[in-house]
Coordinates of C-alpha atoms in Angstrom, one line a residue:
X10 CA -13.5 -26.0 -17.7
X11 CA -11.6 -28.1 -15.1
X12 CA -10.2 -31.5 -15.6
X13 CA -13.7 -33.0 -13.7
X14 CA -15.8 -30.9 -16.1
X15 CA -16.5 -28.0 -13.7
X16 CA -16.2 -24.6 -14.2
X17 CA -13.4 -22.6 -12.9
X18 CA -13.9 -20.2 -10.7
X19 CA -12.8 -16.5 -11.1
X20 CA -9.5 -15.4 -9.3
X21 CA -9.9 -13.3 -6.2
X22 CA -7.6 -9.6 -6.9
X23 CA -6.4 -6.8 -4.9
X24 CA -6.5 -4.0 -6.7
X25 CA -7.9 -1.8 -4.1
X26 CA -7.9 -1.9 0.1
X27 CA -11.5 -2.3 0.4
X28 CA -11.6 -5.8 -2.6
X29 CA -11.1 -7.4 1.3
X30 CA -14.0 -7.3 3.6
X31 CA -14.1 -6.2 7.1
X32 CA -13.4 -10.4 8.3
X33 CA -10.8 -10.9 4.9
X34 CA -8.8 -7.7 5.7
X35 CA -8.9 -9.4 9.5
X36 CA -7.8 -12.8 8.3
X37 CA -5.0 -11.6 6.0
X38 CA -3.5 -9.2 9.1
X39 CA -3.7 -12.4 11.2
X40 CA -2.3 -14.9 8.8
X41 CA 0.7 -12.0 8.5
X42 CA 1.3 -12.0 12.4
X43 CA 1.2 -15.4 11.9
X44 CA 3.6 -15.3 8.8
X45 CA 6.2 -12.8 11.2
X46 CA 6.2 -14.9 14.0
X47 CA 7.2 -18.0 12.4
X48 CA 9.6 -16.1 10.8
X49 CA 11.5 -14.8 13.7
X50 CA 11.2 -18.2 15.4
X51 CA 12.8 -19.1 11.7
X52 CA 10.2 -22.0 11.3
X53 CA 9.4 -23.2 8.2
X54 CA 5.8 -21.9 6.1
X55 CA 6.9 -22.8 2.7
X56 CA 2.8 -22.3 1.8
X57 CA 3.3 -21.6 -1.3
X58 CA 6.0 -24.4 -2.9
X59 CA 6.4 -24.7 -6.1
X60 CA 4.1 -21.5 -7.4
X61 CA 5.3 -18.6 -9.1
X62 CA 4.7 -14.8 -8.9
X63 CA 5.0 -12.9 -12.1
X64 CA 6.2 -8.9 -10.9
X65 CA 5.2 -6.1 -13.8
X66 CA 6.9 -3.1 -12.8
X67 CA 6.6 0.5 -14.8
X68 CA 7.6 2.6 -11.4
X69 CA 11.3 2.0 -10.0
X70 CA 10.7 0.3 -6.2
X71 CA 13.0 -0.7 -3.6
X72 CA 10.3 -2.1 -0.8
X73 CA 7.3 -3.3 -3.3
X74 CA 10.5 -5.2 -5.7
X75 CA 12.4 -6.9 -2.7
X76 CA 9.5 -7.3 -0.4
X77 CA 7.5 -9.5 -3.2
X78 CA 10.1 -11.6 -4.3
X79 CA 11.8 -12.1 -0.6
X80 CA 8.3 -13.4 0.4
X81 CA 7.3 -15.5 -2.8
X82 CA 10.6 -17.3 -1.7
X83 CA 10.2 -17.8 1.9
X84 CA 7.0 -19.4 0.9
X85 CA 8.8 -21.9 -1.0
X86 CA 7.9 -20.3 -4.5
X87 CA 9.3 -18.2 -7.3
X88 CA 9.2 -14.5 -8.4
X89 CA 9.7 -13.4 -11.8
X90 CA 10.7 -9.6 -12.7
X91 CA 9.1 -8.5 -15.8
X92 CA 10.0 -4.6 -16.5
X93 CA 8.2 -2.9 -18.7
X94 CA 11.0 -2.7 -21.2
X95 CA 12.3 -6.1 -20.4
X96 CA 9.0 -8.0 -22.0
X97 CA 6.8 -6.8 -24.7
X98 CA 4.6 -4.7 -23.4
X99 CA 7.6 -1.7 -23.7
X100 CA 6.9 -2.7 -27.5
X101 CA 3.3 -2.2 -27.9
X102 CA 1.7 -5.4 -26.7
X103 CA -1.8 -4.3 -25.4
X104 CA -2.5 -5.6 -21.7
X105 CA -5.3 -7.8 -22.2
X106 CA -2.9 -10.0 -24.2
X107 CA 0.3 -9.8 -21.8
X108 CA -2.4 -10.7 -19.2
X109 CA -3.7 -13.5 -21.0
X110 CA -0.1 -15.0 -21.5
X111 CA 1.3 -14.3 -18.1
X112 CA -2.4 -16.4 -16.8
X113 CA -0.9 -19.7 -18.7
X114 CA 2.8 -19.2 -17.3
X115 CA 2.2 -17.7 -13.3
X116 CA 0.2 -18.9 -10.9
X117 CA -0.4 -14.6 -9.8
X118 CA 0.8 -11.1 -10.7
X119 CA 1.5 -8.2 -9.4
X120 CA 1.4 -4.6 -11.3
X121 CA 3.1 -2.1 -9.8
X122 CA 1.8 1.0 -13.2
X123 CA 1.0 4.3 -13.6
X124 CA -2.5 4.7 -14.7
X125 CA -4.9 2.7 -12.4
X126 CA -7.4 1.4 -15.4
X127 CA -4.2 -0.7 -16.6
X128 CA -4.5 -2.8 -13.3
X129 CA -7.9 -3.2 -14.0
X130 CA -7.1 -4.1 -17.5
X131 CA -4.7 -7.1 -16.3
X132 CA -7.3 -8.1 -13.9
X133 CA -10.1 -8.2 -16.6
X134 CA -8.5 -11.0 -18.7
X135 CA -6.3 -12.6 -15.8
X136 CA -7.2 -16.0 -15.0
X137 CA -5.1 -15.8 -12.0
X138 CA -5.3 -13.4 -9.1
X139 CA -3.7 -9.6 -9.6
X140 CA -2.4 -7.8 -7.0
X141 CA -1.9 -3.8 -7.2
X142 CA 1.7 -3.0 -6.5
X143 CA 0.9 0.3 -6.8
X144 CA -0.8 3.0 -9.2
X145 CA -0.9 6.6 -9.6
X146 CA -4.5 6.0 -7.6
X147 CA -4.1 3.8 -5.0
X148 CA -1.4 1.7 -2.9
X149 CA -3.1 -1.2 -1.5
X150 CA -0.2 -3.0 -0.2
X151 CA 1.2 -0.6 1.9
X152 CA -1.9 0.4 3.3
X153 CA -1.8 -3.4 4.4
X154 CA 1.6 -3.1 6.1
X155 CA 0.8 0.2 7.6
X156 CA -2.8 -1.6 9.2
X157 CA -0.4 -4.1 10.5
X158 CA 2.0 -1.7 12.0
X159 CA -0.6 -0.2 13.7
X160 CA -2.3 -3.6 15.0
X161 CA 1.4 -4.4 16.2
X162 CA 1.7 -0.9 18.2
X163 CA -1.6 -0.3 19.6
X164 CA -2.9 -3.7 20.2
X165 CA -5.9 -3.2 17.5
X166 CA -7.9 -0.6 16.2
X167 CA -10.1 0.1 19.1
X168 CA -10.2 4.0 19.7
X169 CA -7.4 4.0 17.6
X170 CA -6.7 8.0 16.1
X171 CA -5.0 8.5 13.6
X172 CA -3.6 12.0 11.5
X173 CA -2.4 12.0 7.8
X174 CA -0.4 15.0 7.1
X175 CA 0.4 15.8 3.5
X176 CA -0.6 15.4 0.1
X177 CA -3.7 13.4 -0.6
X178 CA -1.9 11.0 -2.9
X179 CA -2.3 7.2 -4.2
X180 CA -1.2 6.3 -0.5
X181 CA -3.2 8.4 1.7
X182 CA -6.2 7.1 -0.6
X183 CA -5.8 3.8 0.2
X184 CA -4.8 4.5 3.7
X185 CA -8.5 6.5 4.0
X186 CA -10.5 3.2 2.8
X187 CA -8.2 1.0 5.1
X188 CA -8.8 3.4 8.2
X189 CA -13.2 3.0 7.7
X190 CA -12.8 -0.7 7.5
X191 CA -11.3 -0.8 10.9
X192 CA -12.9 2.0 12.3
X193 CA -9.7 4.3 13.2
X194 CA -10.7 8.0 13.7
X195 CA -8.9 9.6 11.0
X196 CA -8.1 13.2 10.6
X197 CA -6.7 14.1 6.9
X198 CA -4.6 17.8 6.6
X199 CA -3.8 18.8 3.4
X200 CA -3.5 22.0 1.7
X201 CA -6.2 23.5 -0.3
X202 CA -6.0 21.7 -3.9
X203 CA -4.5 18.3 -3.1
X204 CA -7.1 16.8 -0.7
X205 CA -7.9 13.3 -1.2
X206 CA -10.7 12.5 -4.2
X207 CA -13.9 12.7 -3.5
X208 CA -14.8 9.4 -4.7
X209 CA -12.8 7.6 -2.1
X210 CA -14.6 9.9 0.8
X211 CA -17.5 8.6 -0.5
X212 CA -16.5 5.4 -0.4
X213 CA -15.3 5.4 3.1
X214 CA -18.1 7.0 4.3
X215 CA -20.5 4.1 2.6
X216 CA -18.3 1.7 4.9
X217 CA -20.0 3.9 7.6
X218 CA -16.4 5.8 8.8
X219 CA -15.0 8.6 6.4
X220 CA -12.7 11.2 7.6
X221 CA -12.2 14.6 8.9
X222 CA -10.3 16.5 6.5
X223 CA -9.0 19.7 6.9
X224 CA -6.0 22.1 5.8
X225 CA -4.8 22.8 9.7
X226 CA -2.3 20.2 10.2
X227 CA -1.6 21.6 14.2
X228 CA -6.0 20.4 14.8
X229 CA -5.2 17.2 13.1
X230 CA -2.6 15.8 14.8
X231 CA -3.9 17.3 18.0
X232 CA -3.3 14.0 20.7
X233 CA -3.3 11.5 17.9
X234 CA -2.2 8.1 18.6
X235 CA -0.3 7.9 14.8
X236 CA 1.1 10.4 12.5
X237 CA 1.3 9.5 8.9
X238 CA 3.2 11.4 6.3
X239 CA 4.1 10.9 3.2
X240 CA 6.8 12.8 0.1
X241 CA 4.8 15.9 -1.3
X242 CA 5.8 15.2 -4.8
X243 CA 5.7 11.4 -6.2
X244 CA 6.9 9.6 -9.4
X245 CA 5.3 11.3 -12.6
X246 CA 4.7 14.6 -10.5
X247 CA 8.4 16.0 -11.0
X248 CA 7.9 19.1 -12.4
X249 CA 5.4 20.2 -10.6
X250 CA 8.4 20.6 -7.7
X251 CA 8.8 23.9 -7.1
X252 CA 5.0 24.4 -7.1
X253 CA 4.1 21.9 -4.3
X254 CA 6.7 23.1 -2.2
X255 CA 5.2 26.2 -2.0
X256 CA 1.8 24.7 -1.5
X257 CA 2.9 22.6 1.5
X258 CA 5.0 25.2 3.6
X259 CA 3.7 24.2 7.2
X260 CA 3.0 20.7 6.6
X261 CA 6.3 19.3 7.4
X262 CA 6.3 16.6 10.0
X263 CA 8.8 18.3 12.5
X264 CA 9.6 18.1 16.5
X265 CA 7.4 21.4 16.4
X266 CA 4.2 19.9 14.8
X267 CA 4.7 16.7 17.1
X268 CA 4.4 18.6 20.5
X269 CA 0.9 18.5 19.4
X270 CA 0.7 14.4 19.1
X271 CA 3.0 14.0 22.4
X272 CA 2.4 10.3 22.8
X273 CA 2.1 9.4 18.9
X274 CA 4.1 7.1 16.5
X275 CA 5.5 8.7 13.5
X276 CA 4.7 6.5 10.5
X277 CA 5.5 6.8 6.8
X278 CA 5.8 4.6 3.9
X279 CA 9.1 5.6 2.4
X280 CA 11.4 6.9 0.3
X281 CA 11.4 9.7 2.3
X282 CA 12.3 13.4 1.3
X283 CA 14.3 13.7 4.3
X284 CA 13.9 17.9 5.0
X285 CA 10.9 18.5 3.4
X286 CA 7.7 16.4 4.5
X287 CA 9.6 15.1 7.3
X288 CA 12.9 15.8 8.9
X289 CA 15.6 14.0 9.4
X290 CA 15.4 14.2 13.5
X291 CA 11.9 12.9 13.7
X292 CA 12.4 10.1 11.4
X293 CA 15.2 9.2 13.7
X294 CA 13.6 9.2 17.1
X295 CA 12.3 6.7 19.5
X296 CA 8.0 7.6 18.2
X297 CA 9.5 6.4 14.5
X298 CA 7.7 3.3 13.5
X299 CA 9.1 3.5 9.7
X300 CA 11.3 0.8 9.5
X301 CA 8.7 -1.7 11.3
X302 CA 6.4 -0.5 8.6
X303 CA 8.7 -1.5 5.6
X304 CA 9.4 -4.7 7.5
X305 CA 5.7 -5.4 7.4
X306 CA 5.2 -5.3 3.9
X307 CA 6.8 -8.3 3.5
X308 CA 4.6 -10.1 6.4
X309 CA 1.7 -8.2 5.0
X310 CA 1.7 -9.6 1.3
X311 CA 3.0 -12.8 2.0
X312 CA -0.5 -12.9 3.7
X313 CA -2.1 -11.7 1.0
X314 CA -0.6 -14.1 -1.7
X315 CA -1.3 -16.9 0.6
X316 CA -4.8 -15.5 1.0
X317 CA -5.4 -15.1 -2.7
X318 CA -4.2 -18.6 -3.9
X319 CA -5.2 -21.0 -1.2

């Protein structure tokens, strides 16, 4: 109950791309423009002074860690990091309690786990909003710094193409259900065995717009606007190395493949195996939109954390 006798209401989370409408995913794109120029004009938007930002991280980040608590201070607020073996969930606590105890000290928190039922575990007995900094299932955030990149490059989504050429991993998931709510054509190439899960096709194709897939990645980047990669093998998937490298020979994102996409941007989310799914030269060139995609995670979820606490 509330101080006037009302009941609460339940926090708003992200844990997935599609927890946003159509209009919210809109309004959190535009309140990051928003966000980027008034940044750049170095105007103040201290929206958020005074409130803190509680980070749980299991996974090592560079982008998610700095991006999060660089933007919970330009808002005017606080971020706290909380690693896993720093607090007492490396000692056992189960995370219904930690997310009950981090509810009365943090005003919202973001996860960035393994196993995608722990998010959903915070968010269950959170009173205050979680965000997904990433799981082994999906990476919302990016997906909203890559929508934004794209926004920024093409002018919107209007007859937008797009080609994801890879593995079918936690970001290419998200990426999927973030192209059908804006209505990019996307084309998914992957190699036989590490397509993206059914459950999420099915899911963009109830938002009316799933994806071509196939395991040709020359006919799917064939005169797309953007071409998406991402690393073959991500954190957990180590020794399965040697395997997946066999399994994406022809996949790389190379000068070669791109003669194919002649007028498209080269987009992916980073770290980047420089050599394998992408090489060093087309990271490099003028098409690259890389950088401006890990600058727009910052724009992106300072959005989004306004968005989820005004």
């Amino acid at each position: 109950m509330t101080a006037d006798g009302s009941t609460a209401s339940e926090p708003r989370h992200f844990l997935e791309i599609d927890d946003l409408s159509r209009e919210e995913l809109t309004a959190v794109l535009e309140r990051a423009s928003e966000y980027k120029r008034a940044q750049e004009a170095g105007e103040d938007h201290a929206d958020l002074e005074g409130q803190t930002l509680g980070m749980i991280f299991q996974k090592p980040s560079t982008r998610t860690r700095v991006s999060f608590e660089t933007g919970m201070t330009q808002l005017g607020g606080h971020a706290v990091f909380l690693g896993a073996d720093d607090i007492q969930l490396g000692r056992g606590e189960p995370l219904k309690d930690t997310s009950r105890t981090l509810s009365r000290y943090v005003d919202v928190v973001m996860a960035r786990l393994f196993r995608h039922e722990n998010v959903e575990v915070l968010a269950e007995y959170a009173s205050v909003p979680i965000v997904n900094g990433l799981t082994d299932d999906a990476h919302p955030c990016q997906t909203l710094a890559d929508l934004l990149t794209i926004r920024e490059q093409m002018g919107g989504f209007e007859d937008v193409s797009a080609a994801w050429i890879g593995d079918g991993n936690n970001v290419a998931q998200s990426f999927v259900i973030g192209a059908a709510l804006t209505d990019i054509d996307l084309t998914v190439a992957t190699p036989e065995g590490y397509g993206i899960d059914d459950d999420v096709l099915e899911r963009a194709r109830e938002l009316g717009d799933d994806p071509t897939t196939t395991t040709d990645p020359v006919d799917a980047v064939a005169d797309a606007d953007v071409v998406y990669t991402d690393v073959w093998t991500s954190m957990g998937q180590e020794d399965e190395r040697d395997v997946r490298m066999d399994a994406f020979e022809g996949f790389q994102l190379c000068s070669d493949l791109l003669e194919h996409a002649p007028e498209a941007s080269v987009m992916h989310c980073l770290p980047a195996h420089r050599g394998e799914e992408i090489t060093d030269d087309v990271i490099e060139s003028d098409r690259s939109v890389v950088f401006d995609q890990a600058e727009n995670r910052l724009h992106a979820q300072k959005a989004l954390l306004s968005w989820l606490l005004e």
